[in-house]
Amino acid sequence: MMKAFTKLTGTTIPLDRANVDTDAIIPKQFLKSIKRSGFGPNLFDEWRYLDHGEPGMDSQNRPVNSDFVLNKPRYQGASVLLARKNFGCGSSREHAPWALEDFGIRCIIAPSFADIFFNNCFKNGILPIVQSERVVDALFKACEATEGYQLTIDLATQTITTPDGETFSFEVDAFRKHCLLNGLDDIGMTLQHVEDIKIYEEKRRVQAPWLFV
Amino acid sequence: MTAKTLYDKLWDAHVVRVDEGGASLIYIDRHLVHEVTSPQAFEGLRLSGRKVWRSDANLATPDHNVPTTDRQSGIADPIARLQVETLDANCDYFGITEFKMDDIRQGIVHVVGPEQGATLPGMTVVCGDSHTSTHGAFGALAHGIGTSEVEHVLATQCLIQKRSKSLLVSVDGEVNAGVTAKDIVLAIIGEIGTAGGTGYAIEFAGEAIMALSMEGRMTVCNMAIEAGARAGIIAVDKTTIDYVKGRPYAPQGDHWPMAVEAWSDLHSDADAEFDKVVHLSAATIKPQVTWGTSPEMVIAIDALVPDPANELDVVKREGMEAALAYMGLQANSPINQVMIDRAFIGSCTNSRIEDLRAAATVAKGRKVARSVKQALVVPGSGLVKQQAEAEGLDQIFIEAGFEWREPGCSMCLAMNADRLGAGERCASTSNRNFEGRQGQGGRTHLVSPAMAAAAAIAGHFIDVADLDSLSTGAE
Ligand code: SF4
């Protein structure tokens, strides 16, 4: 079952780069795993560590890049990620949202996202929020200036609230919102329409019988 | 009846139901499966006690992780081996046909599907891989999906989707000699940019597109995703039908004429409206080489590396400067003087028989330059390899100094042992020139198979047409 997303108040990390691709989020060598979990320690591996990461390494003993924002003590335990435009471009790997989720990120706020990544987030209990460049920029500035900066995201009311009490509303597709709020996975939803699928299939079997041999 | 685009026809034919919010349940005719994006989907099915809805609609093969050298000794990397073994076990357990590593039909999933006739006109085709757009060359609606969607298709044979906008890219007139499908698609991406197709399904059309073979059309559709579009499609014509006929999964007997009849409608109606239309003149397209770290950073072989100083947009200028620094190139230097370290001919973009023939024509009777450390030829499937060997292409390559390998993704993404070292420069027939794509610190230039072979021979990028006037110093 997917984790539901209702309301979240969390420490916010500002990742100040545009066009962050899925290879940067989780490098290809970690795609050899057959599991869905355990990718958190290798999130942004090439930026986070000074050595070259390979699966099976103990991340506790690796040299850490203390300049990288994820490693700063003030952002430990964060659950909201601020990002720049075209976040998640590149491949279709769902390992990218798995790594983010495993690390503890439940919400990403950016001016734009790549299509397949955006879609993949919703399937993993992560809420990607599109905000204007101007709002995202303001959040970046406030977050960097304020230690312990926490944003509150309320999916039901579709609002982001800053520590000062300022609120921004956001758009979200009605179907996706419903699934996230209730922690419903798509498969369970689709299987409520088994009859429709069967009816379609019968029709198709008559029209295009060569597809069913 | 209103005029429809090809995309509309394919979409409308696959809608199972539409919910109040406008999301549609779309039926999937063919699901292709490989080892990297499927294990967690199968695990999900098991954990929830669900079955595969229609095992005969699935076809699997390992490709990303397989070694391209000696297969006898298996996969050395234990983690990669486990992933391939997991695919084998899942396919056996759920009754899915798989071309395993030692099967002559094994290969890159986007080469194998069409080769088997498992990709057919009018189908919806999905796979947990962004280059599934390749299959659109057959007049099929094909796109990449994430692992949750792989599980969704396995369990329900459907996907929840929203209709895309439609973009027509028409390449008008004829291309000049020496200009291939790869050059056409790189020129298109150079024109519309890597986000030019975001939110759209692209239909490729025009005389130059319809004059292409199926191999060429697949090369074009393969890179639709590099233009930001999840799907690229091309209308069905005689070329399509001739290619499909007689393949193992193609309609047989009475079904064949029925299918051909149904496929005759798979084109956009003459007066169909697109949300956006782009025209390119084929005659202006020259052989292409990428110079940067995004497929849109592309120029003609006789051009100079662009100068960021001439770019007015600040974000773009910074992107160009970063790309030049990563690629180790000077602005305003001729691209055809840039020396390469390695050449890679392969990947789902360019590893079909026609691609290998084009490269072999260039390689024949010539030698790979001494300065080139490695020139790899990796066929897209076991059957492509077999065909090439029957035509003697392997001997041409080997005599010229190329390595002749077993089929797989190989150096396209360097998940197996084939990769670039830091700072090494590669003429590659693959589709992504992102930083680190072919190995950390590696520098990728995307080109056609003929151009990659020519670069291997000359030691630097060169127009194939100029190869004869060159003394390679290899004699
Ligand atoms: S050849 Fe390259 S692009 Fe194609 S499926 Fe394999 S890794 Fe992906």
Tab-separated table of C-alpha atoms in Angstrom, chain A residues 28 31-36 39 46 52 55 85 90-92 94-95 98 115-116 119-120 123-124 173 175 185-188 190-191 193-194 196-198 200-201 204 206-207 209-213, chain B residues 13-17 19 25 27 29 36 39-40 50 53-54 65 77 79 83 86 122-123 128-130 145-149 151-152 155-156 160 162 230 251 255 258-259 413 415 432 436-437 440:
chain	number	residue	atom	x	y	z
A	28	LYS	CA	22.927	3.929	-12.581
A	31	LEU	CA	19.769	0.340	-10.458
A	32	LYS	CA	21.079	-3.197	-10.275
A	33	SER	CA	19.165	-3.696	-7.037
A	34	ILE	CA	16.065	-5.840	-7.177
A	35	LYS	CA	14.575	-4.092	-4.135
A	36	ARG	CA	12.356	-1.098	-3.832
A	39	PHE	CA	18.200	3.660	-1.903
A	46	GLU	CA	27.979	11.609	-6.642
A	52	HIS	CA	32.853	6.722	-6.085
A	55	PRO	CA	26.201	-0.954	-4.345
A	85	LYS	CA	13.274	23.904	-12.941
A	90	GLY	CA	16.185	11.842	-18.122
A	91	SER	CA	15.270	8.211	-17.674
A	92	SER	CA	12.053	6.581	-16.471
A	94	GLU	CA	11.410	4.923	-10.435
A	95	HIS	CA	14.502	4.409	-8.290
A	98	TRP	CA	12.276	5.569	-4.179
A	115	ASP	CA	6.913	14.263	-17.082
A	116	ILE	CA	7.688	10.629	-16.162
A	119	ASN	CA	4.101	10.834	-12.495
A	120	ASN	CA	6.334	8.417	-10.602
A	123	LYS	CA	2.852	6.507	-7.125
A	124	ASN	CA	5.209	6.604	-4.167
A	173	ASP	CA	-4.965	16.809	-10.346
A	175	PHE	CA	-7.632	11.975	-9.214
A	185	ASP	CA	-2.707	2.605	-5.114
A	186	ASP	CA	-3.754	2.832	-8.754
A	187	ILE	CA	-3.908	-0.906	-9.204
A	188	GLY	CA	-6.548	-1.313	-6.524
A	190	THR	CA	-8.269	0.023	-11.632
A	191	LEU	CA	-9.261	-3.420	-10.407
A	193	HIS	CA	-13.253	-1.746	-13.134
A	194	VAL	CA	-12.492	-5.338	-14.021
A	196	ASP	CA	-14.999	-2.677	-18.138
A	197	ILE	CA	-11.607	-4.159	-18.974
A	198	LYS	CA	-13.166	-7.509	-19.826
A	200	TYR	CA	-13.135	-3.938	-23.870
A	201	GLU	CA	-10.990	-7.013	-24.263
A	204	ARG	CA	-10.844	-6.021	-29.188
A	206	VAL	CA	-13.249	-9.569	-32.302
A	207	GLN	CA	-11.761	-6.511	-34.017
A	209	PRO	CA	-8.014	-11.321	-33.239
A	210	TRP	CA	-4.336	-11.489	-34.235
A	211	LEU	CA	-3.473	-9.788	-30.958
A	212	PHE	CA	-4.851	-12.709	-28.953
A	213	VAL	CA	-3.114	-15.785	-30.303
B	13	ALA	CA	-9.196	2.752	-30.106
B	14	HIS	CA	-7.724	1.958	-26.674
B	15	VAL	CA	-9.954	3.812	-24.211
B	16	VAL	CA	-11.520	1.355	-21.761
B	17	ARG	CA	-13.237	4.005	-19.673
B	19	ASP	CA	-13.530	8.821	-15.212
B	25	LEU	CA	-8.041	3.884	-18.569
B	27	TYR	CA	-5.727	-0.810	-22.784
B	29	ASP	CA	-1.648	-4.550	-26.255
B	36	VAL	CA	16.227	-3.292	-14.506
B	39	PRO	CA	11.911	-6.852	-10.276
B	40	GLN	CA	10.101	-4.512	-7.879
B	50	ARG	CA	-2.131	-10.509	-7.631
B	53	TRP	CA	-3.668	-10.294	-16.221
B	54	ARG	CA	-2.580	-11.579	-19.635
B	65	ASN	CA	23.223	-5.636	-17.561
B	77	ASP	CA	29.177	-8.835	-11.298
B	79	ILE	CA	24.556	-7.870	-8.258
B	83	GLN	CA	19.044	-9.001	-11.367
B	86	THR	CA	15.481	-12.531	-10.946
B	122	GLY	CA	-2.164	-0.058	-34.228
B	123	MET	CA	-0.933	-1.423	-30.906
B	128	GLY	CA	9.748	0.370	-18.263
B	129	ASP	CA	12.219	2.295	-20.380
B	130	SER	CA	12.002	5.786	-21.789
B	145	ILE	CA	6.640	3.955	-17.967
B	146	GLY	CA	7.931	3.739	-14.389
B	147	THR	CA	8.033	0.562	-12.322
B	148	SER	CA	4.701	1.206	-10.562
B	149	GLU	CA	3.132	1.395	-13.999
B	151	GLU	CA	3.177	-3.453	-12.076
B	152	HIS	CA	-0.094	-1.791	-13.075
B	155	ALA	CA	-1.901	-6.683	-13.027
B	156	THR	CA	-4.566	-4.987	-15.162
B	160	ILE	CA	-4.288	5.434	-16.290
B	162	LYS	CA	-4.115	11.673	-19.915
B	230	ARG	CA	6.994	10.443	-24.452
B	251	PRO	CA	-0.575	-12.134	-37.846
B	255	HIS	CA	-5.541	-12.880	-39.794
B	258	MET	CA	-7.669	-8.687	-41.848
B	259	ALA	CA	-4.827	-6.936	-40.109
B	413	LEU	CA	24.699	3.573	-20.442
B	415	MET	CA	25.876	-0.486	-16.612
B	432	ARG	CA	22.102	10.459	-24.678
B	436	GLY	CA	28.681	10.643	-17.132
B	437	ARG	CA	26.219	8.687	-19.270
B	440	GLN	CA	31.961	9.018	-15.042
